[in-house]
Short mmCIF file of C-alpha atoms in Angstrom, two decimals:
data_model
loop_
_atom_site.label_atom_id
_atom_site.label_comp_id
_atom_site.label_asym_id
_atom_site.label_seq_id
_atom_site.Cartn_x
_atom_site.Cartn_y
_atom_site.Cartn_z
CA MET M 1 -12.96 -29.67 16.74
CA GLN M 2 -15.37 -27.03 15.48
CA LEU M 3 -14.69 -24.89 12.42
CA HIS M 4 -15.50 -21.19 12.75
CA CYS M 5 -15.94 -19.08 9.64
CA TYR M 6 -15.90 -15.29 9.83
CA PRO M 7 -16.23 -13.42 6.53
CA ALA M 8 -13.76 -10.59 6.08
CA THR M 9 -15.05 -7.06 6.42
CA LEU M 10 -13.41 -3.89 5.17
CA SER M 11 -12.51 -2.91 8.73
CA SER M 12 -10.66 -6.20 9.28
CA ILE M 13 -8.51 -5.96 6.16
CA ARG M 14 -5.09 -4.66 7.12
CA ALA M 15 -3.51 -1.98 4.99
CA PHE M 16 0.20 -1.36 4.62
CA GLY M 17 0.52 2.01 6.28
CA ALA M 18 -2.28 4.53 6.54
CA PRO M 19 -5.15 4.01 4.10
CA LEU M 20 -5.36 6.50 1.25
CA ILE M 21 -8.44 8.61 0.75
CA CYS M 22 -9.65 9.91 -2.62
CA ALA M 23 -9.04 13.66 -2.81
CA ALA M 24 -12.11 14.15 -5.02
CA CYS M 25 -14.82 12.27 -3.11
CA GLY M 26 -13.31 11.05 0.19
CA ASP M 27 -13.80 7.33 -0.53
CA ARG M 28 -11.15 4.89 0.73
CA LEU M 29 -8.64 3.61 -1.86
CA ILE M 30 -8.02 -0.09 -1.22
CA ALA M 31 -5.44 -1.26 -3.78
CA PRO M 32 -3.46 0.45 -6.54
CA MET M 33 -4.32 -0.20 -10.19
CA ALA M 34 -0.60 -0.53 -10.99
CA SER M 35 2.77 -0.22 -9.28
CA ALA M 36 6.20 0.51 -10.76
CA PHE M 37 9.79 0.64 -9.60
CA VAL M 38 11.28 4.02 -10.48
CA GLU M 39 15.03 4.30 -11.01
CA GLY M 40 16.68 5.90 -8.01
CA GLY M 41 14.98 3.81 -5.34
CA GLU M 42 11.28 4.55 -5.38
CA ILE M 43 8.09 2.54 -5.79
CA ARG M 44 5.20 4.42 -7.37
CA HIS M 45 1.56 3.32 -7.01
CA TYR M 46 -1.16 4.48 -9.42
CA TRP M 47 -4.68 4.70 -8.00
CA GLU M 48 -8.17 5.00 -9.47
CA CYS M 49 -11.14 5.66 -7.20
CA GLU M 50 -13.90 3.08 -7.69
CA ALA M 51 -16.55 5.57 -6.54
CA CYS M 52 -15.79 8.60 -8.74
CA GLY M 53 -13.06 7.51 -11.19
CA ALA M 54 -10.49 10.11 -10.08
CA THR M 55 -6.86 9.08 -10.61
CA SER M 56 -3.81 9.79 -8.46
CA SER M 57 -0.40 8.40 -7.61
CA SER M 58 1.72 7.93 -4.49
CA SER M 59 5.36 7.00 -4.03
CA ILE M 60 7.44 5.22 -1.42
CA ALA M 61 11.17 5.86 -1.12
CA LEU M 62 13.15 2.66 -0.59
CA ASP M 63 15.82 2.37 2.05
CA ARG M 64 19.11 2.56 0.16
CA ARG M 65 21.12 0.68 2.80
CA GLU M 66 22.27 -2.87 2.12
CA PRO M 67 20.21 -5.56 3.91
CA GLY M 68 21.74 -6.52 7.24
CA ARG M 69 24.12 -3.56 7.30
CA ARG M 70 23.80 -0.89 9.96
CA GLU M 71 24.50 2.78 9.34
CA GLU M 72 27.07 4.31 11.67
#
């Protein structure tokens, strides 16, 4: 058996959803600096651009249905 090693590149790293772009400089935002659960069913991510230092936030609304239960 032969071992193959391929170093990861930015293009091969999978993002959850569409990648975010810095509004100030256009650089790609890879990972949030912090994340928080907000009461009412929302996850908020706080971002800081490594290229220019601009800060921003994004939020994801959680599905409020119970796991395994279908809406009718």
